Amino acid sequence: GEAAELAWSLGTVGGNAAAPLQALEWSPRAAEREAGLAAALEALARAPFAEERDARRLGGALEALRASRPALDALVALARLVVEERPLSEVAPALLGFLESRLLDPGPGAPVRALLGGALEAVAGDAVGASLRGRAALEAIEDRLLALRVPTVRFGEPAVFLGTIAAAAGLPFEAVRVVGLGEGAVPAPGREDAVLPEGMRAEAGPLVPRAADRALFQLQAFHRAVREAERAVALSAPRSDLDRSEREPGAVLVEAAAALGRPDALRPATIPDLEALERTAFAPARAEAARFREERPVGATPWLDRAARRGEVPPGWRGEPHLDLARIRALARPDGLGPVDGVLGGAGPFPPVPGLDPAKPISASALAMLLECPLRFLRERILGWREPAGAPPVRELDPLSYGSLFHEVAEAFFRRHGRAFVAREGTLAHWKKVASEVAGGGLAALLATRPLVGDAVQAKERARLLRDVETFLAYDWTLKLRRFVAVEQPFGVPEPLALDLAGAKLHVAGRIDRIDVEGDHALVRDLKTGREHPRAGDEEAPTPARDVQLGLYGLVARKLAAEWGLPRELQAAYVYVESGEERPFRADFGELLRATESWLLLAARLLAERSFPPAPGGEDCRHCAFRPACGDEVRQRSAAAAGSAAGALAGFLALRGGDG
């Protein structure tokens, strides 16, 4: 995962058929990235208030890059042979050498490189090997690779063949099973060719294949594969596809059922419908398969089914506490919330808890997650569970990356020009021009670490960034600001800031986006690049997960007002940069502070009691990666537990019950 994220952070998609030279950008970009990380680490070591987590992040990235570069450089050297149109006689040995030094073989048996080397030996040195160059040489290697077979037995001896229907046609089998016969699988639906449409194919004559020919070929291959079975044929269709959408059985299954002519007492007909097919074919087959698995359990899943039906414990479970059914049943506590649901209690070992441990201060975003769903906070912020590494989108900046980019641009602009801008030196048009130059530099720096495909995509993101920057400056220009104080003002660095909360103590650290003096009061603002959340309807009053971040910044600013040179009076607001609108807490700022103190006290109690229940509302779970693991039942138990819960758990359930 680290290597995959690191590769994408080099800011290139790595080449494609339209731009093959980009495949050679990996190595120079990796070298530049390594030098940049080393320089950033050195600068961080000299910084007076450097954060330890930044040093760990940069140090880990540098270490991973240095470990990955030899393999990356070897892959680029191999790609260079293809880009430079070198012959197969050069590409094949280089590929085999790469596989020898870099490929992890999947397991026992003949290594892939040895099998592929033998297949390429005959063509690498002859006239074909000299004539096939670049991409054509790769296609020849791919053809040889796909044609490889691992010899295990002599032809005719009992064996299992896995392959396509077309590849199985003509081979004799004792039994044949064809899977995936959903609607549109065999035959696959024909698609109109944009280059050579069906009308032109029909005029060209029988030598040019048509969509109907492809469907006929698939049906003929299916017929030959089924005819070669000597004892049994099994046909199956999926109930749903990979994205969980429902699938219907294909037409070939209906035709097979009609050919079998199994009697159906409810609806005797020559051609069965789907309900008849379910009664006469699918249901008996599922029952027989379940009976077979129950009588001959092999593997974990059949044993689980057998345990569920018979109550018979698998032999391997006896004596293992983590597989003890009675213990698991006691932990699950289906009538309430327990350890499985994140309500852990104070007993037993536990990792350091952010906020309670001075060595691990808690941030405003982590507090927002804790008050939104403590179970998600436990999984992400304490246990460190994350989604698997994957390629970022290449046609737009994801919300997190764009938000970070805007904050970096705003920080760079106001660090250099904040005092002059707030003092209204010059015109707004002048400052927009200056800010556009800063934004261009920030986007260029980001593009060195994020791949975006094409100039049009980069131009779109540049226009979006400039538009939001200009909107924010125009909004800021309308305020009656008297003095610029700080941008990205750190607190809790190098020592965490301790907040006393009615006997509890919470250690916090973070950065405040903007602090200014407006009239007779200080104005604390947090910049948001997402959609607006105006103070209206259910969110007119302070809302825990939404407003705890701004409330925390207000408490910190009040505590450090003398140190930062701020007036005693404070106001605060979220600013949505896309529209220039606020979510303000001005006259009622004291109400936000009082609500925040109660929220933080509840957060400290949840952390101290190790109580991390799931959110009782379903709206919070819409975009959560852990939603499949929680399911609907745990949220229902969370909502049902509100009447009998005690301590911080009761406080959280009451709070979330009140805000929906």
XYZ file of C-alpha atoms in Angstrom, residues 194-548:
355
model
C -18.029 3.415 -34.270
C -15.353 2.932 -36.950
C -17.027 0.202 -39.024
C -20.790 0.080 -38.279
C -23.042 -2.874 -39.039
C -24.373 -1.396 -42.272
C -20.922 -1.141 -43.796
C -20.039 -4.629 -42.549
C -23.108 -6.045 -44.274
C -22.117 -4.375 -47.554
C -18.553 -5.741 -47.266
C -19.762 -9.340 -47.498
C -19.319 -12.488 -45.409
C -15.565 -12.048 -44.862
C -16.134 -9.162 -42.449
C -17.507 -10.403 -39.091
C -20.731 -8.927 -37.735
C -22.245 -8.768 -34.247
C -24.579 -11.650 -35.066
C -21.587 -13.766 -36.082
C -19.951 -13.162 -32.720
C -23.102 -14.227 -30.866
C -23.399 -17.328 -33.030
C -19.765 -18.248 -32.358
C -20.311 -17.977 -28.596
C -23.408 -20.191 -28.735
C -21.589 -22.754 -30.850
C -18.646 -22.819 -28.414
C -21.083 -23.264 -25.516
C -22.786 -26.137 -27.379
C -19.473 -27.893 -28.065
C -18.317 -27.530 -24.439
C -21.570 -29.007 -23.104
C -21.578 -31.845 -25.647
C -18.107 -32.948 -24.480
C -19.334 -33.754 -20.946
C -19.634 -37.518 -20.400
C -21.325 -37.667 -16.981
C -22.649 -34.341 -15.698
C -23.291 -30.746 -16.760
C -23.843 -27.918 -14.239
C -24.955 -24.455 -15.321
C -25.201 -21.548 -12.884
C -26.073 -17.856 -12.940
C -25.178 -15.133 -10.400
C -27.916 -13.538 -8.340
C -26.045 -10.213 -8.327
C -22.955 -8.726 -9.942
C -19.958 -7.032 -8.348
C -21.803 -3.766 -7.686
C -24.652 -5.660 -5.928
C -27.226 -5.065 -8.682
C -29.683 -7.915 -9.260
C -29.072 -10.228 -12.239
C -31.497 -12.483 -14.089
C -30.574 -15.906 -15.526
C -29.486 -15.888 -19.170
C -31.533 -17.186 -22.083
C -29.310 -20.263 -22.428
C -30.490 -21.470 -19.005
C -34.138 -21.191 -20.066
C -33.350 -23.106 -23.253
C -31.468 -25.782 -21.260
C -34.433 -26.168 -18.891
C -36.786 -26.487 -21.850
C -34.537 -29.153 -23.372
C -34.510 -31.140 -20.124
C -38.288 -30.957 -19.883
C -38.458 -31.445 -16.116
C -42.092 -31.693 -14.959
C -43.534 -28.694 -13.150
C -46.773 -29.445 -11.325
C -47.701 -25.780 -10.916
C -47.189 -24.634 -14.481
C -46.725 -27.366 -17.099
C -45.362 -25.689 -20.204
C -42.831 -26.449 -22.894
C -40.808 -23.272 -22.242
C -40.453 -22.554 -18.492
C -40.521 -19.034 -17.107
C -38.187 -17.772 -14.377
C -40.473 -18.911 -11.543
C -40.656 -22.425 -12.986
C -36.888 -22.421 -13.499
C -36.438 -21.518 -9.832
C -38.705 -24.373 -8.689
C -37.414 -27.129 -10.973
C -33.700 -26.246 -11.249
C -32.200 -23.613 -8.952
C -33.917 -24.516 -5.670
C -33.169 -28.281 -5.907
C -29.588 -27.532 -6.914
C -29.026 -25.186 -3.958
C -30.548 -27.710 -1.564
C -28.340 -30.496 -2.910
C -25.231 -28.314 -2.715
C -26.045 -27.340 0.878
C -26.598 -30.985 1.818
C -23.282 -31.988 0.245
C -21.361 -29.210 2.028
C -22.979 -30.053 5.354
C -22.105 -33.748 5.084
C -18.584 -33.125 3.782
C -17.419 -29.785 5.242
C -14.126 -28.704 3.722
C -12.947 -25.248 4.691
C -14.261 -22.593 7.057
C -17.507 -21.677 5.280
C -19.040 -25.203 5.163
C -18.098 -25.717 8.818
C -19.820 -22.438 9.744
C -22.967 -23.547 7.913
C -22.838 -26.927 9.653
C -22.357 -25.276 13.037
C -25.332 -23.003 12.367
C -27.612 -25.905 11.381
C -26.494 -28.666 13.736
C -24.766 -26.779 16.535
C -21.679 -28.930 15.949
C -18.455 -27.060 16.729
C -15.619 -27.572 14.204
C -12.696 -29.557 15.659
C -10.255 -26.708 15.194
C -12.296 -24.405 17.422
C -11.957 -26.362 20.616
C -9.586 -24.756 23.088
C -9.191 -21.495 21.136
C -10.597 -18.497 23.073
C -10.978 -16.333 19.973
C -13.199 -19.056 18.422
C -15.165 -19.964 21.556
C -18.819 -19.599 20.569
C -20.012 -19.012 24.136
C -17.444 -16.277 24.633
C -18.289 -14.702 21.283
C -21.997 -14.785 22.137
C -21.309 -13.086 25.464
C -19.195 -10.418 23.784
C -21.745 -9.735 21.071
C -24.563 -9.033 23.562
C -27.317 -8.721 20.961
C -29.637 -7.169 23.562
C -27.367 -4.152 24.070
C -24.031 -2.538 23.240
C -20.808 -4.299 24.147
C -17.146 -4.649 23.155
C -18.039 -5.738 19.622
C -19.815 -2.384 19.218
C -16.910 -0.339 20.590
C -18.076 -0.101 24.226
C -14.854 -1.557 25.653
C -14.602 -0.428 29.275
C -11.454 0.260 31.234
C -10.154 -3.301 31.694
C -7.352 -4.805 29.645
C -4.499 -3.341 27.613
C -5.219 -0.472 25.251
C -3.241 1.793 22.881
C -2.539 5.391 23.962
C -5.749 7.410 23.757
C -5.525 10.714 21.842
C -6.453 13.665 24.000
C -5.912 11.942 27.338
C -2.244 11.123 26.760
C -0.168 14.352 26.665
C 2.129 12.679 24.137
C -0.838 12.285 21.752
C -2.899 15.490 21.647
C -6.199 15.360 19.804
C -7.040 17.585 16.823
C -10.242 19.436 16.009
C -11.055 17.119 13.091
C -10.561 14.061 15.326
C -12.934 15.548 17.917
C -15.524 16.111 15.193
C -15.221 12.454 14.167
C -15.469 11.323 17.795
C -18.706 13.252 18.343
C -20.110 12.119 14.999
C -19.363 8.388 15.388
C -17.088 7.201 18.226
C -16.826 3.723 16.655
C -15.339 5.187 13.485
C -12.961 7.244 15.651
C -11.821 4.055 17.401
C -11.167 2.282 14.123
C -9.442 5.128 12.302
C -7.701 7.233 14.951
C -6.775 4.592 17.566
C -6.551 1.277 15.704
C -5.259 2.930 12.523
C -7.578 1.114 10.106
C -7.710 2.644 6.650
C -9.129 1.838 3.253
C -6.696 -0.054 0.984
C -4.302 2.062 -1.035
C -5.531 2.854 -4.524
C -4.916 5.154 -7.437
C -6.284 8.681 -6.965
C -8.703 10.125 -9.540
C -6.792 11.513 -12.525
C -9.580 13.662 -13.999
C -10.155 15.859 -10.953
C -8.748 16.633 -7.538
C -10.494 14.766 -4.757
C -12.090 16.971 -2.043
C -9.321 16.362 0.512
C -6.516 17.228 -1.929
C -8.317 20.331 -3.172
C -9.037 21.503 0.362
C -5.379 21.118 1.307
C -4.342 22.998 -1.857
C -6.638 25.936 -1.117
C -5.430 26.179 2.473
C -1.797 26.124 1.332
C -2.471 28.907 -1.188
C -4.342 31.001 1.381
C -1.568 30.488 3.914
C 1.158 31.475 1.428
C -0.729 34.611 0.345
C -1.576 35.890 3.823
C 1.831 35.103 5.289
C 3.382 37.367 2.671
C 0.657 39.985 2.215
C -1.797 39.586 5.120
C -0.952 42.840 6.896
C -0.965 44.894 3.683
C -4.188 43.293 2.440
C -6.064 43.847 5.713
C -4.747 47.414 5.823
C -6.313 47.838 2.331
C -3.064 48.927 0.712
C -3.679 48.850 -3.028
C -6.815 47.759 -4.829
C -8.744 44.502 -4.766
C -7.868 43.922 -8.434
C -4.170 44.181 -7.557
C -4.472 41.640 -4.765
C -6.448 39.255 -6.966
C -3.609 39.350 -9.466
C -1.052 38.667 -6.727
C -3.161 35.834 -5.334
C -3.524 34.264 -8.792
C 0.265 34.060 -9.055
C 0.462 32.407 -5.630
C -2.323 29.987 -6.623
C -0.515 29.088 -9.844
C 2.617 28.241 -7.906
C 0.667 26.166 -5.402
C -1.097 24.200 -8.133
C 2.197 23.590 -9.941
C 3.704 22.227 -6.726
C 0.709 19.935 -6.236
C 0.847 18.645 -9.808
C 4.373 17.452 -9.097
C 2.870 14.981 -6.630
C -0.605 14.317 -8.106
C -1.288 12.876 -11.578
C -3.917 14.692 -13.641
C -4.580 13.582 -17.199
C -4.239 16.239 -19.866
C -4.018 20.003 -20.057
C -7.815 20.377 -20.063
C -8.135 18.744 -16.636
C -5.346 20.886 -15.215
C -6.939 24.005 -16.721
C -10.277 23.099 -15.122
C -8.728 22.720 -11.667
C -6.720 25.924 -12.151
C -9.868 27.860 -13.055
C -11.679 26.402 -10.042
C -8.850 27.374 -7.702
C -8.564 30.920 -9.075
C -12.333 31.388 -8.869
C -12.460 30.304 -5.220
C -9.424 32.420 -4.300
C -10.933 35.517 -5.908
C -14.308 34.859 -4.258
C -12.672 34.563 -0.855
C -10.628 37.755 -1.333
C -13.753 39.658 -2.437
C -15.596 38.428 0.673
C -12.650 39.301 2.931
C -12.434 42.774 1.372
C -15.997 43.574 2.473
C -15.216 43.019 6.180
C -14.245 45.921 8.420
C -11.001 44.282 9.556
C -8.774 46.465 11.678
C -5.677 44.279 12.095
C -4.308 41.056 10.663
C -3.125 38.703 13.405
C -2.190 35.318 11.955
C -2.853 32.664 9.348
C -2.574 28.960 10.167
C -1.856 29.916 13.786
C -0.486 26.815 15.589
C -1.428 25.887 19.141
C -0.327 22.991 21.291
C 3.134 22.991 19.632
C 5.646 21.899 20.800
C 3.787 21.172 24.071
C 0.100 20.205 23.830
C -2.426 22.675 25.179
C -4.389 21.339 28.175
C -8.036 22.366 28.480
C -9.641 22.009 31.927
C -13.238 20.817 31.595
C -15.082 20.497 34.919
C -12.535 18.132 36.394
C -11.510 16.456 33.146
C -8.499 17.449 31.096
C -8.138 17.277 27.321
C -4.837 17.812 25.490
C -5.301 19.475 22.107
C -3.150 20.704 19.228
C -3.810 22.097 15.779
C -3.914 25.224 13.617
C -6.437 28.044 13.282
C -6.941 29.139 9.663
C -7.333 32.914 10.250
C -7.308 35.316 13.186
C -7.987 39.037 12.699
C -9.195 41.984 14.741
C -12.534 43.325 13.510
C -13.774 46.416 15.308
C -13.523 45.827 19.063
C -13.317 42.023 18.872
C -11.103 39.273 17.519
C -12.486 37.218 14.615
C -11.577 33.519 14.423
C -12.350 31.875 11.083
C -12.076 28.425 9.584
C -12.094 28.055 5.787
C -14.215 25.349 4.174
C -14.014 24.229 0.541
C -17.026 21.878 0.757
C -20.718 22.598 0.447
C -22.412 25.193 2.622
C -24.158 24.457 5.902
C -26.049 27.655 6.836
C -27.458 28.147 10.300
C -31.002 27.235 9.441
C -33.504 24.543 10.323
C -32.009 21.719 12.372
C -28.579 23.391 12.292
C -29.584 26.842 13.499
C -28.267 26.057 16.977
C -24.685 24.840 17.512
C -24.343 21.268 16.221
C -21.727 18.947 17.778
C -20.055 17.284 14.779
C -20.388 20.433 12.659
C -19.360 23.161 15.090
C -16.991 21.566 17.606
